[in-house]
Amino acid sequence: MNIITREYYADKIDHWLGRQQILVLTGQRRVGKSFILKDFTNRHAKDDSSNIIYVNKEKSQFDHIRTYSDLNEYIGSRFLKDKHNYILIDEIQEIQEWEKTVRSYRMEENADIIVTGSNSRMLSGDLSTLIGGRYQEIPVQSLTYNEFLLFHKLEDTDNSLWAYLNYGGLPGLIQTGIDDEDMISEYLTGVFNTIMLKDIIERHSIRNIVFLNNLIRYFADSVGKLSSIGNICSYLKNQGHDVSTKTVSSYLNYFAEAYLIYPVHRFDLHVKKILESNDKLYFGDIGLRNIIAGGKRNSDIEKIIENAVYLHLVNLGYKVTVGQLRAGEVDFVCVKTNDRRYVQVAYIVADEKTEAREFGRLKNINDNYPKYVISMTPLVKRSDHEGIIHLGLREFLRNGFGN
C-alpha cells in the first residue's frame, strides 16, 4: 500500500528528533496515527545508521507484550548500541505501566521514542509525574480539506467540498473510496463502534449502553450549541432517562478522553476570562458526527460548517474558545502567541437581516484584532465589510486566513 506523507506531522516529528523528548501522538482511533508511524519508518529506514523498533498493540503478533517488563524485553533484544534507535509504540496505553519503559529508554543518547495513544488520560497521570516536561504532545486530527483532496485525488470543486463535509476526513476512507455511500457508512459505523467499545465501554465498565448511545446522539445533534449539564439532564429525563448530573458529566468526559468530541469553553470578551460552564461541543471528525446524527445533511449544514471551521482553526495552531458578549456570542476567539482573531460562521449571508446579525456581533467587539465572517454564500469572494473580512468556506479551508 502506498503511504501518503502528511507533511505537517512529518515535519513536526522530525523537528523534535534528537532533543531527548518523548513524542506522543494523540487523537482518536483511525485518525491516522499508525500511518504517520509507518510513514516515519519508510522515510528513516533508508538510513543505514538507523534501527527502527516497532510495536503495534492493535496487531495480534504483539499480544504477548502486556506489561512494561514485556516491553523492556522486546526492545532490549532489538536495541543496537552502534546505531540510532527509533522506538515506535502504537496504542501504548494498552501496555501496563508503560511509563517505566519510556522513562528508561529516554535516557539513552542514541534513541528517540515516538508513541501513540487514543486516550487523553494517558498524559494526565504517571507519564507527567515520571518524566515531567520531557515529552512533546503532537495532536493528530483527521484530514484537512487539502489533505482530503490529495488522498482522494480530487480537484477542488463543489462536489469535493460536499464529500468532505458529508464523509469527513478519516484517512481509512481511501480504502473504501468516496463513491459508494453504503461502504462509507459501514466503514464509519465500524470506526464509531470500535471507539465506543474499546475506549469507552470496556475502559470504564459501562453497562447502560442504551443511555450512552442516546447521549452521544444528543451531542451530535447539539454541535455548536451551548450545553450545560443541567439542561442535558432535563432533556434526557424527558426522553425517559433518569440520570444524575454526575453521570452525564462523567460520560461527557469519557467521550472527550477518547477524542470523539471536543468541549470548547466560553471566553468573556468584557472581563477577559474563561467561563467554565455551558461549553460548546464539536466532533473530532465530521463523518463520524454525521453517521451518529443520521439523516441528510440539508437540515444541519450550519452545524457541519461550524464544526469544519473549528477543526481547521485547531489545525492552524489556534487555541479556540467561544466569545461571550453581553448581547450574545461570537462563534470563535482564536489565539496563538501574539495573534488573536475573531470568527463568526454562517451558512449563507443572503439578506440584510442575516448580514446585520453576523457582522453586527463582531462590530460589538471593541478592539483592533482581525475579525472574519466565514460562510458558504454562493460566489462570495474575500471582501472587506467595514473592517470585517468576509471569507468563503472553501477559501478558508484551502488557504486559512490568507495573511
GROMACS .gro file of C-alpha atoms in nm:
model
  403
    1MET     CA    1   0.000   0.000   0.000
    2ASN     CA    2   0.129   0.345  -0.095
    3ILE     CA    3   0.151   0.565   0.216
    4ILE     CA    4   0.093   0.937   0.162
    5THR     CA    5   0.312   1.164   0.373
    6ARG     CA    6   0.118   1.415   0.583
    7GLU     CA    7   0.378   1.688   0.564
    8TYR     CA    8   0.263   1.880   0.872
    9TYR     CA    9   0.312   1.583   1.105
   10ALA     CA   10   0.628   1.458   0.932
   11ASP     CA   11   0.792   1.799   0.976
   12LYS     CA   12   0.671   1.827   1.336
   13ILE     CA   13   0.817   1.489   1.433
   14ASP     CA   14   1.147   1.540   1.253
   15HIS     CA   15   1.189   1.878   1.422
   16TRP     CA   16   1.188   1.715   1.767
   17LEU     CA   17   1.422   1.425   1.691
   18GLY     CA   18   1.748   1.422   1.887
   19ARG     CA   19   1.618   1.656   2.158
   20GLN     CA   20   1.559   1.385   2.421
   21GLN     CA   21   1.187   1.448   2.411
   22ILE     CA   22   0.936   1.164   2.404
   23LEU     CA   23   0.699   1.236   2.117
   24VAL     CA   24   0.337   1.147   2.194
   25LEU     CA   25   0.092   1.140   1.902
   26THR     CA   26  -0.261   1.170   2.040
   27GLY     CA   27  -0.600   1.152   1.874
   28GLN     CA   28  -0.900   0.927   1.827
   29ARG     CA   29  -0.868   0.582   1.676
   30ARG     CA   30  -0.837   0.562   1.296
   31VAL     CA   31  -0.737   0.925   1.268
   32GLY     CA   32  -0.409   0.823   1.105
   33LYS     CA   33  -0.155   0.792   1.387
   34SER     CA   34  -0.043   0.444   1.277
   35PHE     CA   35   0.014   0.559   0.921
   36ILE     CA   36   0.219   0.852   1.044
   37LEU     CA   37   0.444   0.597   1.220
   38LYS     CA   38   0.458   0.383   0.905
   39ASP     CA   39   0.547   0.688   0.701
   40PHE     CA   40   0.820   0.771   0.954
   41THR     CA   41   0.954   0.417   0.914
   42ASN     CA   42   0.955   0.447   0.535
   43ARG     CA   43   1.139   0.779   0.547
   44HIS     CA   44   1.403   0.683   0.805
   45ALA     CA   45   1.462   0.313   0.731
   46LYS     CA   46   1.666   0.415   0.427
   47ASP     CA   47   1.936   0.548   0.661
   48ASP     CA   48   2.188   0.271   0.735
   49SER     CA   49   2.265   0.428   1.073
   50SER     CA   50   1.902   0.386   1.186
   51ASN     CA   51   1.747   0.094   1.373
   52ILE     CA   52   1.369   0.100   1.397
   53ILE     CA   53   1.192  -0.096   1.671
   54TYR     CA   54   0.818  -0.101   1.612
   55VAL     CA   55   0.537  -0.228   1.837
   56ASN     CA   56   0.174  -0.206   1.729
   57LYS     CA   57  -0.065  -0.312   2.005
   58GLU     CA   58  -0.353  -0.335   1.760
   59LYS     CA   59  -0.187  -0.635   1.594
   60SER     CA   60  -0.212  -0.985   1.742
   61GLN     CA   61   0.161  -1.053   1.697
   62PHE     CA   62   0.224  -0.811   1.986
   63ASP     CA   63  -0.037  -0.958   2.223
   64HIS     CA   64   0.241  -1.103   2.439
   65ILE     CA   65   0.357  -0.750   2.528
   66ARG     CA   66   0.124  -0.674   2.817
   67THR     CA   67   0.342  -0.506   3.079
   68TYR     CA   68   0.644  -0.280   3.088
   69SER     CA   69   0.859  -0.587   3.163
   70ASP     CA   70   0.746  -0.750   2.838
   71LEU     CA   71   0.812  -0.424   2.656
   72ASN     CA   72   1.160  -0.392   2.809
   73GLU     CA   73   1.247  -0.744   2.698
   74TYR     CA   74   1.120  -0.686   2.343
   75ILE     CA   75   1.305  -0.357   2.299
   76GLY     CA   76   1.619  -0.477   2.475
   77SER     CA   77   1.658  -0.774   2.242
   78ARG     CA   78   1.646  -0.542   1.939
   79PHE     CA   79   1.829  -0.235   2.066
   80LEU     CA   80   2.159  -0.174   1.882
   81LYS     CA   81   2.431   0.027   2.057
   82ASP     CA   82   2.611   0.116   1.735
   83LYS     CA   83   2.306   0.268   1.564
   84HIS     CA   84   2.045   0.534   1.635
   85ASN     CA   85   1.737   0.354   1.764
   86TYR     CA   86   1.388   0.480   1.686
   87ILE     CA   87   1.143   0.318   1.927
   88LEU     CA   88   0.787   0.338   1.791
   89ILE     CA   89   0.497   0.211   2.004
   90ASP     CA   90   0.142   0.230   1.867
   91GLU     CA   91  -0.153   0.246   2.114
   92ILE     CA   92   0.084   0.240   2.409
   93GLN     CA   93  -0.193   0.277   2.665
   94GLU     CA   94  -0.267  -0.094   2.616
   95ILE     CA   95   0.060  -0.182   2.797
   96GLN     CA   96   0.055  -0.176   3.178
   97GLU     CA   97   0.298   0.069   3.338
   98TRP     CA   98   0.448   0.158   3.002
   99GLU     CA   99   0.572   0.483   3.156
  100LYS     CA  100   0.862   0.297   3.323
  101THR     CA  101   0.996   0.172   2.990
  102VAL     CA  102   0.964   0.511   2.826
  103ARG     CA  103   1.144   0.683   3.115
  104SER     CA  104   1.430   0.432   3.098
  105TYR     CA  105   1.494   0.447   2.724
  106ARG     CA  106   1.458   0.824   2.709
  107MET     CA  107   1.794   0.843   2.887
  108GLU     CA  108   1.971   0.662   2.602
  109GLU     CA  109   2.164   0.909   2.388
  110ASN     CA  110   2.120   0.706   2.071
  111ALA     CA  111   1.741   0.671   2.094
  112ASP     CA  112   1.425   0.859   2.003
  113ILE     CA  113   1.087   0.745   2.128
  114ILE     CA  114   0.760   0.805   1.945
  115VAL     CA  115   0.437   0.666   2.089
  116THR     CA  116   0.069   0.698   2.005
  117GLY     CA  117  -0.237   0.691   2.226
  118SER     CA  118  -0.614   0.712   2.182
  119ASN     CA  119  -0.697   0.832   2.531
  120SER     CA  120  -0.607   1.172   2.673
  121ARG     CA  121  -0.590   1.036   3.028
  122MET     CA  122  -0.255   0.876   2.944
  123LEU     CA  123  -0.096   1.222   2.966
  124SER     CA  124  -0.257   1.325   3.291
  125GLY     CA  125  -0.126   1.050   3.518
  126ASP     CA  126   0.200   0.871   3.566
  127LEU     CA  127   0.365   0.998   3.248
  128SER     CA  128   0.358   1.358   3.369
  129THR     CA  129   0.475   1.252   3.714
  130LEU     CA  130   0.760   1.029   3.599
  131ILE     CA  131   0.911   1.237   3.321
  132GLY     CA  132   0.787   1.588   3.392
  133GLY     CA  133   0.822   1.809   3.087
  134ARG     CA  134   1.026   1.558   2.890
  135TYR     CA  135   0.757   1.487   2.634
  136GLN     CA  136   0.607   1.674   2.343
  137GLU     CA  137   0.243   1.608   2.257
  138ILE     CA  138   0.151   1.622   1.889
  139PRO     CA  139  -0.229   1.613   1.847
  140VAL     CA  140  -0.330   1.430   1.527
  141GLN     CA  141  -0.652   1.530   1.354
  142SER     CA  142  -0.849   1.378   1.071
  143LEU     CA  143  -0.760   1.503   0.724
  144THR     CA  144  -0.784   1.870   0.643
  145TYR     CA  145  -0.972   1.960   0.325
  146ASN     CA  146  -0.643   1.998   0.136
  147GLU     CA  147  -0.529   1.654   0.256
  148PHE     CA  148  -0.871   1.510   0.164
  149LEU     CA  149  -0.823   1.633  -0.193
  150LEU     CA  150  -0.471   1.485  -0.200
  151PHE     CA  151  -0.569   1.146  -0.057
  152HIS     CA  152  -0.866   1.102  -0.290
  153LYS     CA  153  -0.701   1.263  -0.595
  154LEU     CA  154  -0.976   1.522  -0.630
  155GLU     CA  155  -0.997   1.868  -0.778
  156ASP     CA  156  -1.129   2.150  -0.560
  157THR     CA  157  -1.495   2.153  -0.671
  158ASP     CA  158  -1.837   2.188  -0.513
  159ASN     CA  159  -1.873   1.809  -0.521
  160SER     CA  160  -1.538   1.761  -0.345
  161LEU     CA  161  -1.630   2.007  -0.071
  162TRP     CA  162  -1.967   1.838  -0.028
  163ALA     CA  163  -1.797   1.498   0.002
  164TYR     CA  164  -1.562   1.633   0.269
  165LEU     CA  165  -1.845   1.788   0.470
  166ASN     CA  166  -2.051   1.471   0.439
  167TYR     CA  167  -1.792   1.193   0.485
  168GLY     CA  168  -1.527   1.367   0.695
  169GLY     CA  169  -1.154   1.314   0.689
  170LEU     CA  170  -1.067   0.973   0.830
  171PRO     CA  171  -0.768   0.854   0.623
  172GLY     CA  172  -0.910   0.499   0.605
  173LEU     CA  173  -1.172   0.620   0.357
  174ILE     CA  174  -0.900   0.587   0.096
  175GLN     CA  175  -0.969   0.211   0.113
  176THR     CA  176  -1.345   0.238   0.053
  177GLY     CA  177  -1.329   0.531  -0.185
  178ILE     CA  178  -1.594   0.801  -0.171
  179ASP     CA  179  -1.828   0.678  -0.445
  180ASP     CA  180  -2.020   0.407  -0.258
  181GLU     CA  181  -2.227   0.555   0.026
  182ASP     CA  182  -2.312   0.214   0.169
  183MET     CA  183  -1.946   0.117   0.204
  184ILE     CA  184  -1.863   0.456   0.355
  185SER     CA  185  -2.147   0.418   0.605
  186GLU     CA  186  -2.030   0.068   0.703
  187TYR     CA  187  -1.672   0.189   0.749
  188LEU     CA  188  -1.766   0.492   0.960
  189THR     CA  189  -2.009   0.287   1.168
  190GLY     CA  190  -1.736   0.032   1.233
  191VAL     CA  191  -1.492   0.301   1.345
  192PHE     CA  192  -1.753   0.455   1.576
  193ASN     CA  193  -1.840   0.117   1.729
  194THR     CA  194  -1.471   0.041   1.790
  195ILE     CA  195  -1.417   0.372   1.968
  196MET     CA  196  -1.728   0.322   2.181
  197LEU     CA  197  -1.637  -0.036   2.273
  198LYS     CA  198  -1.263  -0.015   2.333
  199ASP     CA  199  -1.215   0.342   2.455
  200ILE     CA  200  -1.537   0.400   2.646
  201ILE     CA  201  -1.747   0.093   2.730
  202GLU     CA  202  -1.466  -0.151   2.815
  203ARG     CA  203  -1.230   0.107   2.962
  204HIS     CA  204  -1.493   0.245   3.201
  205SER     CA  205  -1.702  -0.073   3.250
  206ILE     CA  206  -2.022   0.093   3.131
  207ARG     CA  207  -2.341  -0.114   3.143
  208ASN     CA  208  -2.608   0.132   3.035
  209ILE     CA  209  -2.528   0.115   2.665
  210VAL     CA  210  -2.867   0.246   2.552
  211PHE     CA  211  -2.823   0.565   2.752
  212LEU     CA  212  -2.464   0.604   2.629
  213ASN     CA  213  -2.575   0.586   2.265
  214ASN     CA  214  -2.864   0.826   2.322
  215LEU     CA  215  -2.627   1.073   2.487
  216ILE     CA  216  -2.377   1.075   2.202
  217ARG     CA  217  -2.664   1.119   1.954
  218TYR     CA  218  -2.779   1.417   2.160
  219PHE     CA  219  -2.429   1.565   2.135
  220ALA     CA  220  -2.422   1.503   1.759
  221ASP     CA  221  -2.745   1.697   1.723
  222SER     CA  222  -2.619   1.977   1.951
  223VAL     CA  223  -2.298   2.069   1.769
  224GLY     CA  224  -2.232   2.440   1.811
  225LYS     CA  225  -2.494   2.491   2.081
  226LEU     CA  226  -2.416   2.594   2.437
  227SER     CA  227  -2.460   2.288   2.659
  228SER     CA  228  -2.494   2.282   3.037
  229ILE     CA  229  -2.500   1.954   3.228
  230GLY     CA  230  -2.829   2.059   3.392
  231ASN     CA  231  -3.002   2.124   3.059
  232ILE     CA  232  -2.873   1.796   2.917
  233CYS     CA  233  -3.013   1.607   3.218
  234SER     CA  234  -3.351   1.780   3.182
  235TYR     CA  235  -3.371   1.685   2.816
  236LEU     CA  236  -3.272   1.324   2.882
  237LYS     CA  237  -3.526   1.292   3.163
  238ASN     CA  238  -3.794   1.400   2.916
  239GLN     CA  239  -3.671   1.115   2.696
  240GLY     CA  240  -3.714   0.863   2.978
  241HIS     CA  241  -3.359   0.859   3.117
  242ASP     CA  242  -3.348   0.939   3.488
  243VAL     CA  243  -2.978   1.012   3.530
  244SER     CA  244  -2.773   1.231   3.760
  245THR     CA  245  -2.562   1.530   3.659
  246LYS     CA  246  -2.258   1.335   3.782
  247THR     CA  247  -2.328   1.050   3.537
  248VAL     CA  248  -2.376   1.285   3.242
  249SER     CA  249  -2.059   1.476   3.333
  250SER     CA  250  -1.861   1.152   3.359
  251TYR     CA  251  -1.985   1.022   3.023
  252LEU     CA  252  -1.906   1.356   2.860
  253ASN     CA  253  -1.551   1.330   2.994
  254TYR     CA  254  -1.523   0.975   2.856
  255PHE     CA  255  -1.615   1.096   2.506
  256ALA     CA  256  -1.364   1.379   2.534
  257GLU     CA  257  -1.088   1.149   2.663
  258ALA     CA  258  -1.137   0.931   2.354
  259TYR     CA  259  -1.109   1.243   2.134
  260LEU     CA  260  -1.454   1.173   1.994
  261ILE     CA  261  -1.576   1.518   2.096
  262TYR     CA  262  -1.403   1.841   2.194
  263PRO     CA  263  -1.559   2.069   2.458
  264VAL     CA  264  -1.485   2.437   2.392
  265HIS     CA  265  -1.501   2.684   2.681
  266ARG     CA  266  -1.656   3.030   2.664
  267PHE     CA  267  -1.438   3.339   2.691
  268ASP     CA  268  -1.592   3.656   2.835
  269LEU     CA  269  -1.478   3.930   2.600
  270HIS     CA  270  -1.554   4.206   2.853
  271VAL     CA  271  -1.365   4.078   3.157
  272LYS     CA  272  -1.117   3.868   2.951
  273LYS     CA  273  -1.156   3.539   3.138
  274ILE     CA  274  -1.255   3.180   3.068
  275LEU     CA  275  -1.605   3.078   3.179
  276GLU     CA  276  -1.607   2.714   3.286
  277SER     CA  277  -1.972   2.636   3.225
  278ASN     CA  278  -2.203   2.599   2.924
  279ASP     CA  279  -1.940   2.475   2.680
  280LYS     CA  280  -1.993   2.415   2.311
  281LEU     CA  281  -1.917   2.068   2.174
  282TYR     CA  282  -1.757   1.976   1.841
  283PHE     CA  283  -1.664   1.638   1.694
  284GLY     CA  284  -1.311   1.529   1.607
  285ASP     CA  285  -1.433   1.404   1.269
  286ILE     CA  286  -1.729   1.536   1.073
  287GLY     CA  287  -1.804   1.200   0.911
  288LEU     CA  288  -1.839   1.029   1.249
  289ARG     CA  289  -2.064   1.310   1.369
  290ASN     CA  290  -2.286   1.266   1.063
  291ILE     CA  291  -2.311   0.888   1.095
  292ILE     CA  292  -2.413   0.928   1.462
  293ALA     CA  293  -2.668   1.200   1.388
  294GLY     CA  294  -2.817   1.017   1.091
  295GLY     CA  295  -3.043   1.179   0.834
  296LYS     CA  296  -2.945   1.405   0.546
  297ARG     CA  297  -2.713   1.699   0.561
  298ASN     CA  298  -2.954   1.960   0.427
  299SER     CA  299  -3.114   2.008   0.769
  300ASP     CA  300  -2.793   2.053   0.971
  301ILE     CA  301  -2.547   2.207   0.727
  302GLU     CA  302  -2.481   2.506   0.956
  303LYS     CA  303  -2.365   2.273   1.235
  304ILE     CA  304  -2.133   2.090   0.997
  305ILE     CA  305  -1.981   2.411   0.861
  306GLU     CA  306  -1.918   2.538   1.214
  307ASN     CA  307  -1.758   2.205   1.310
  308ALA     CA  308  -1.537   2.216   0.998
  309VAL     CA  309  -1.423   2.570   1.074
  310TYR     CA  310  -1.343   2.475   1.435
  311LEU     CA  311  -1.130   2.178   1.326
  312HIS     CA  312  -0.939   2.389   1.074
  313LEU     CA  313  -0.873   2.663   1.330
  314VAL     CA  314  -0.719   2.399   1.557
  315ASN     CA  315  -0.517   2.265   1.264
  316LEU     CA  316  -0.384   2.617   1.206
  317GLY     CA  317  -0.250   2.612   1.560
  318TYR     CA  318  -0.503   2.831   1.737
  319LYS     CA  319  -0.636   2.782   2.087
  320VAL     CA  320  -1.009   2.825   2.035
  321THR     CA  321  -1.280   2.949   2.271
  322VAL     CA  322  -1.634   3.080   2.227
  323GLY     CA  323  -1.662   3.457   2.263
  324GLN     CA  324  -1.922   3.571   2.516
  325LEU     CA  325  -2.067   3.922   2.480
  326ARG     CA  326  -2.340   4.083   2.691
  327ALA     CA  327  -2.563   4.090   2.387
  328GLY     CA  328  -2.482   3.742   2.257
  329GLU     CA  329  -2.184   3.541   2.145
  330VAL     CA  330  -1.916   3.523   1.880
  331ASP     CA  331  -1.855   3.173   1.747
  332PHE     CA  332  -1.477   3.162   1.793
  333VAL     CA  333  -1.200   3.354   1.964
  334CYS     CA  334  -0.872   3.225   1.816
  335VAL     CA  335  -0.539   3.285   1.990
  336LYS     CA  336  -0.178   3.177   1.936
  337THR     CA  337   0.124   3.361   2.070
  338ASN     CA  338   0.053   3.729   1.992
  339ASP     CA  339  -0.204   3.654   1.722
  340ARG     CA  340  -0.575   3.691   1.804
  341ARG     CA  341  -0.868   3.672   1.564
  342TYR     CA  342  -1.246   3.661   1.592
  343VAL     CA  343  -1.457   3.437   1.369
  344GLN     CA  344  -1.830   3.421   1.305
  345VAL     CA  345  -1.964   3.129   1.099
  346ALA     CA  346  -2.277   3.141   0.883
  347TYR     CA  347  -2.425   2.919   0.615
  348ILE     CA  348  -2.539   3.188   0.370
  349VAL     CA  349  -2.540   3.565   0.418
  350ALA     CA  350  -2.818   3.642   0.172
  351ASP     CA  351  -3.014   3.934   0.317
  352GLU     CA  352  -2.971   4.244   0.528
  353LYS     CA  353  -3.110   4.079   0.841
  354THR     CA  354  -2.855   3.796   0.830
  355GLU     CA  355  -2.579   4.040   0.745
  356ALA     CA  356  -2.668   4.264   1.038
  357ARG     CA  357  -2.669   3.965   1.276
  358GLU     CA  358  -2.345   3.801   1.170
  359PHE     CA  359  -2.137   4.114   1.109
  360GLY     CA  360  -2.303   4.307   1.391
  361ARG     CA  361  -2.176   4.073   1.661
  362LEU     CA  362  -1.819   4.129   1.551
  363LYS     CA  363  -1.871   4.506   1.541
  364ASN     CA  364  -1.960   4.489   1.911
  365ILE     CA  365  -1.604   4.383   1.997
  366ASN     CA  366  -1.411   4.696   2.085
  367ASP     CA  367  -1.056   4.613   1.985
  368ASN     CA  368  -0.849   4.615   1.668
  369TYR     CA  369  -0.781   4.244   1.624
  370PRO     CA  370  -0.884   4.097   1.283
  371LYS     CA  371  -1.245   3.986   1.251
  372TYR     CA  372  -1.395   3.743   0.999
  373VAL     CA  373  -1.726   3.604   0.882
  374ILE     CA  374  -1.687   3.265   0.711
  375SER     CA  375  -1.979   3.141   0.501
  376MET     CA  376  -2.084   2.932   0.202
  377THR     CA  377  -2.255   3.227   0.035
  378PRO     CA  378  -2.251   3.150  -0.341
  379LEU     CA  379  -1.984   3.331  -0.539
  380VAL     CA  380  -1.853   3.506  -0.229
  381LYS     CA  381  -1.503   3.646  -0.270
  382ARG     CA  382  -1.279   3.784   0.001
  383SER     CA  383  -1.423   4.126   0.082
  384ASP     CA  384  -1.400   4.394   0.349
  385HIS     CA  385  -1.724   4.486   0.523
  386GLU     CA  386  -1.649   4.790   0.739
  387GLY     CA  387  -1.325   4.634   0.858
  388ILE     CA  388  -1.463   4.278   0.885
  389ILE     CA  389  -1.338   4.027   0.628
  390HIS     CA  390  -1.595   3.802   0.459
  391LEU     CA  391  -1.435   3.470   0.356
  392GLY     CA  392  -1.581   3.180   0.165
  393LEU     CA  393  -1.559   2.844   0.343
  394ARG     CA  394  -1.363   2.686   0.060
  395GLU     CA  395  -1.106   2.966   0.058
  396PHE     CA  396  -1.064   2.936   0.435
  397LEU     CA  397  -1.023   2.556   0.423
  398ARG     CA  398  -0.773   2.587   0.139
  399ASN     CA  399  -0.569   2.889   0.249
  400GLY     CA  400  -0.660   2.973   0.609
  401PHE     CA  401  -0.695   3.345   0.675
  402GLY     CA  402  -0.462   3.416   0.386
  403ASN     CA  403  -0.249   3.669   0.573
   0.00000   0.00000   0.00000
